[in-house]
CSV table of C-alpha atoms and ligand atoms in Angstrom, one decimal:
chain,number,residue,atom,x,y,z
A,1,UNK,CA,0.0,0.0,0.0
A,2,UNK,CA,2.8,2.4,0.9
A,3,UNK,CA,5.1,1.7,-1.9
A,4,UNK,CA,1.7,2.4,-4.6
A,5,UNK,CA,1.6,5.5,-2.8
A,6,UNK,CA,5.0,7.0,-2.6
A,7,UNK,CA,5.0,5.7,-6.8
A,8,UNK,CA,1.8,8.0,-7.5
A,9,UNK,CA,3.9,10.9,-5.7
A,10,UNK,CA,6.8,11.0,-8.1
A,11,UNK,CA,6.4,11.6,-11.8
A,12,UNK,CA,9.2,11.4,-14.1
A,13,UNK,CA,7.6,11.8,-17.4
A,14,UNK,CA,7.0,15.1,-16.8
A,15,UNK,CA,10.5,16.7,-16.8
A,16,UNK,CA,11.6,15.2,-19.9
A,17,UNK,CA,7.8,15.9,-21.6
A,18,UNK,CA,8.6,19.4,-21.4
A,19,UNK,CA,12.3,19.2,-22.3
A,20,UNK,CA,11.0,17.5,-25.9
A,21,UNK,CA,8.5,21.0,-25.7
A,22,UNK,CA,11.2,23.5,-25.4
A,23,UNK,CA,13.6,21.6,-28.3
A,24,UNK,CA,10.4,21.3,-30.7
A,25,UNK,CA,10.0,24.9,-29.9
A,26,UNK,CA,13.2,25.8,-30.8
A,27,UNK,CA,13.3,23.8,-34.3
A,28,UNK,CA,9.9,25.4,-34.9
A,29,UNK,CA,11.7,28.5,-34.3
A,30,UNK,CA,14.3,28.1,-36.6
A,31,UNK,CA,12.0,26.6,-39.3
A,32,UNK,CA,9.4,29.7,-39.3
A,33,UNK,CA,12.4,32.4,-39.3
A,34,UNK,CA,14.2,30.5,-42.5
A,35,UNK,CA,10.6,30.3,-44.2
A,36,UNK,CA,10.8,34.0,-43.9
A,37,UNK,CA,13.7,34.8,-44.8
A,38,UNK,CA,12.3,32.8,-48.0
A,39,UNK,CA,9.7,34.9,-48.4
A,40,UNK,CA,11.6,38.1,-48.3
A,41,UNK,CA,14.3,37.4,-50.2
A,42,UNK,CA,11.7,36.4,-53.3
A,43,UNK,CA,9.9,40.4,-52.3
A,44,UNK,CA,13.4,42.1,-52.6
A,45,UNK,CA,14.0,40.4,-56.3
A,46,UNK,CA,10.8,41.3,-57.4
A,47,UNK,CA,11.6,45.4,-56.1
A,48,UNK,CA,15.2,44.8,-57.5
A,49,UNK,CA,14.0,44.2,-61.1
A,50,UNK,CA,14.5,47.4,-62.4
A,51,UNK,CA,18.1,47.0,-61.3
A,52,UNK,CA,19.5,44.3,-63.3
A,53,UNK,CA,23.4,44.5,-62.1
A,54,UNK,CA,21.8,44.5,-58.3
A,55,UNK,CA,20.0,40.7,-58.5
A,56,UNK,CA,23.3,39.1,-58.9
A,57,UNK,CA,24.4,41.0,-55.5
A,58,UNK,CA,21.6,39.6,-53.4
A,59,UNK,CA,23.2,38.9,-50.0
A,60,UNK,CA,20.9,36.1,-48.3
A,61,UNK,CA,23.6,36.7,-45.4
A,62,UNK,CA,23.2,39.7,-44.3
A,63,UNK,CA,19.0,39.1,-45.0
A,64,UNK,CA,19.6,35.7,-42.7
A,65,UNK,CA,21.1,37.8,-39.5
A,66,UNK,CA,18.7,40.2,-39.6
A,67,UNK,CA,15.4,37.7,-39.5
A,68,UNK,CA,16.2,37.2,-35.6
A,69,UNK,CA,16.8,40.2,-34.0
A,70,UNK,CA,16.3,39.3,-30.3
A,71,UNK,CA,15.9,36.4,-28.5
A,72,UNK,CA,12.5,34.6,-28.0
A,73,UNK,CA,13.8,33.5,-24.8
A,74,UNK,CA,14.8,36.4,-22.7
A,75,UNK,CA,14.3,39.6,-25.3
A,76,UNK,CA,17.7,40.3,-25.0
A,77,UNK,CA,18.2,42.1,-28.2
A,78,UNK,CA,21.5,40.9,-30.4
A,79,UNK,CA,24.3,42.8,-31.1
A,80,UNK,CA,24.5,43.8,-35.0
A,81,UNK,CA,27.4,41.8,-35.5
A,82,UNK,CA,26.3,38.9,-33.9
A,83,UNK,CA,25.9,35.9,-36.4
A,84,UNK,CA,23.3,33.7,-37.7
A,85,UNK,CA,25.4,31.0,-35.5
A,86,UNK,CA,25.9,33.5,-32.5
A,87,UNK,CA,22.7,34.0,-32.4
A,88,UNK,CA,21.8,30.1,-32.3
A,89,UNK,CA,24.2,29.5,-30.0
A,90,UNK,CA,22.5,32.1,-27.3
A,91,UNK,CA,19.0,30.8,-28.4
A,92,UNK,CA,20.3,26.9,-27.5
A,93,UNK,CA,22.1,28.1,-24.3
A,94,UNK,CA,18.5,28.3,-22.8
A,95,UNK,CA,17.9,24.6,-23.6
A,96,UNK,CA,20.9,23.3,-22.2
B,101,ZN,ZN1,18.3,34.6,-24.5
């Protein structure tokens, strides 16, 4: 009778149930901001049309930095010369 008890007490499925939340999060993250950038970088080809020479200078860098400009986590907003990877790495610091 004890023993059932003290079992009902603990449950351990619900740490790692959210751990699998936060990383899903994260990918889903990741996923929406690149399908953006996506979509943007069709818009600026279609404005840049009038400017032949400028297509072929299309930086999807510098458009890829700029799609996360603070982190979803804590707001803190990233320094402009942070990278794409920087930026990651901050993001997956809070799911460590
Ligand atoms: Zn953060």
């Amino acid at each position: 009778m004890i023993a059932k008890v003290n079992q009902n007490k603990t449950n351990p499925t619900t740490l790692s149930n959210e751990t699998g939340l936060n990383e899903e999060a994260l990918v889903t993250l990741l996923r929406n901001s690149y399908e953006l950038q996506q979509q943007e970088t069709q818009e600026e080809e279609e404005e840049e049309e009038e400017e032949e020479e400028e297509e072929t200078k299309t930086s999807q860098n510098s458009i890829a930095n700029e799609e996360i400009r603070e982190c979803p986590m804590c707001y803190w907003e990233f320094p402009k010369q942070f990278t794409l990877e920087n930026k990651k790495e901050h993001i997956e610091k809070h799911f460590a």
